[in-house]
């Protein structure tokens, strides 16, 4: 059982994202190297089946000494459990230790005007019209439809011509239908008219400068540069646009079940964080506006 086989399992059987595959595989390599040193013996499938809670506590202690935060340590432990489950079988008992306690942060929404300014500034940074139209369309889509950046990158050009909704493939290849605001639809149509590359079924809707599928790293880089130019907070990221979509919908009366469906959350508990976001946003408004706040 190698780390490479584990990576294949994550990709093929667990349908994990490329980012998760890289992170979990790196953890598997670190665990194998640590156990070889800690136990002083060769690490194979049989040996991994004998890992004890004390071994995992020692591994996490080593990682914490290297500067891991509670949140990162909790993710590392999750990756370790997944790897050991793959090696010894999900039905076999796994060593159990308490995960580090993680304080769940509340995402901060971006004001609607700032979201629009961010998209427009990112577009204005391009001298090539179709690239400007592309970045405007992508960022308006993230904010206007609540997509994850990876979901936007995975959209198929077969969705053209657009209607009032678009089908999105989310985590675990689960599909959902989300409505398209006219301003978002118009931006995508404008981009598709200017794009010099063929946009047919089975091809990526959003393209890079050389015609390949657009890389999410390019979107993040464009947002980072626009954020600096506009003086927006560091937490203004592509994913923050999705947070803002959810927060603003909740503030306008959407219920949690509706929001869960639009965001593609498997569990309602993932959506409930936005009730805290909305309350935090209201407090910000109160403090800014009330003379005695």
Coordinates of N, CA and C in Angstrom, one line a residue, residues 117-139 191 194 206-210 214-215 217-226 229:
X117 N -17.2 46.1 -7.6 CA -16.0 46.8 -7.9 C -14.8 45.8 -8.1
X118 N -14.8 44.8 -7.3 CA -13.7 43.8 -7.4 C -13.7 43.2 -8.8
X119 N -14.9 42.7 -9.2 CA -15.0 42.1 -10.6 C -14.6 43.1 -11.7
X120 N -15.1 44.3 -11.6 CA -14.8 45.3 -12.6 C -13.3 45.7 -12.6
X121 N -12.7 45.8 -11.4 CA -11.3 46.1 -11.4 C -10.4 45.0 -12.0
X122 N -10.7 43.8 -11.6 CA -10.0 42.6 -12.2 C -10.1 42.6 -13.7
X123 N -11.3 42.9 -14.2 CA -11.4 43.0 -15.7 C -10.6 44.1 -16.3
X124 N -10.7 45.3 -15.6 CA -10.0 46.5 -16.2 C -8.5 46.3 -16.2
X125 N -7.9 45.3 -15.5 CA -6.5 45.1 -15.5 C -6.0 44.4 -16.8
X126 N -6.9 43.9 -17.6 CA -6.6 43.3 -18.8 C -6.6 44.2 -20.0
X127 N -5.6 44.1 -20.9 CA -5.6 44.9 -22.2 C -6.4 44.1 -23.3
X128 N -6.5 42.8 -23.1 CA -7.2 42.0 -24.1 C -8.7 41.9 -23.7
X129 N -9.6 42.3 -24.6 CA -11.0 42.4 -24.3 C -11.6 41.1 -23.8
X130 N -11.3 40.0 -24.5 CA -11.9 38.7 -24.1 C -11.5 38.3 -22.7
X131 N -10.2 38.6 -22.3 CA -9.8 38.2 -21.0 C -10.5 39.1 -19.9
X132 N -10.6 40.3 -20.3 CA -11.4 41.2 -19.3 C -12.8 40.7 -19.2
X133 N -13.4 40.4 -20.3 CA -14.8 39.8 -20.2 C -14.9 38.5 -19.4
X134 N -13.9 37.7 -19.6 CA -13.8 36.4 -18.8 C -13.7 36.7 -17.3
X135 N -12.8 37.5 -16.9 CA -12.7 37.7 -15.4 C -13.9 38.4 -14.8
X136 N -14.5 39.3 -15.6 CA -15.7 39.9 -15.1 C -16.8 38.8 -14.9
X137 N -17.0 38.0 -15.9 CA -18.0 36.9 -15.9 C -17.8 35.9 -14.7
X138 N -16.5 35.5 -14.6 CA -16.2 34.5 -13.5 C -16.5 35.1 -12.1
X139 N -16.1 36.3 -11.9 CA -16.2 36.9 -10.5 C -17.7 37.2 -10.2
X191 N -18.7 37.3 -22.7 CA -17.4 36.6 -22.7 C -17.4 35.6 -23.8
X194 N -16.8 37.0 -27.2 CA -15.5 37.5 -27.5 C -14.4 36.4 -27.4
X206 N -14.8 28.3 -19.3 CA -13.8 29.4 -19.1 C -12.4 29.0 -19.5
X207 N -11.7 29.8 -20.3 CA -10.5 29.4 -20.9 C -9.3 30.3 -20.5
X208 N -8.1 29.7 -20.4 CA -6.9 30.4 -20.2 C -6.5 31.1 -21.4
X209 N -5.5 32.0 -21.3 CA -5.0 32.8 -22.5 C -4.6 31.9 -23.6
X210 N -4.1 30.7 -23.4 CA -3.7 29.8 -24.5 C -4.7 28.8 -24.9
X214 N -9.3 27.3 -17.8 CA -8.8 28.3 -16.9 C -8.4 27.7 -15.5
X215 N -7.3 28.1 -15.0 CA -6.8 27.6 -13.7 C -7.3 28.5 -12.6
X217 N -6.0 29.2 -9.9 CA -4.9 30.0 -9.4 C -4.9 31.4 -10.1
X218 N -5.2 31.4 -11.4 CA -5.3 32.7 -12.1 C -6.4 33.6 -11.5
X219 N -7.5 32.9 -11.2 CA -8.6 33.7 -10.6 C -8.2 34.3 -9.3
X220 N -7.6 33.4 -8.5 CA -7.2 33.9 -7.1 C -6.1 35.0 -7.2
X221 N -5.2 34.9 -8.2 CA -4.2 36.0 -8.4 C -4.9 37.3 -8.8
X222 N -5.9 37.2 -9.7 CA -6.6 38.4 -10.2 C -7.3 39.1 -9.1
X223 N -7.9 38.3 -8.2 CA -8.7 38.8 -7.1 C -7.7 39.5 -6.1
X224 N -6.6 38.8 -5.9 CA -5.6 39.4 -4.9 C -5.1 40.7 -5.4
X225 N -4.8 40.8 -6.7 CA -4.3 42.1 -7.2 C -5.4 43.2 -7.2
X226 N -6.6 42.8 -7.5 CA -7.7 43.8 -7.5 C -8.0 44.3 -6.0
X229 N -5.4 46.8 -5.1 CA -5.7 48.1 -5.7 C -6.8 48.9 -5.1

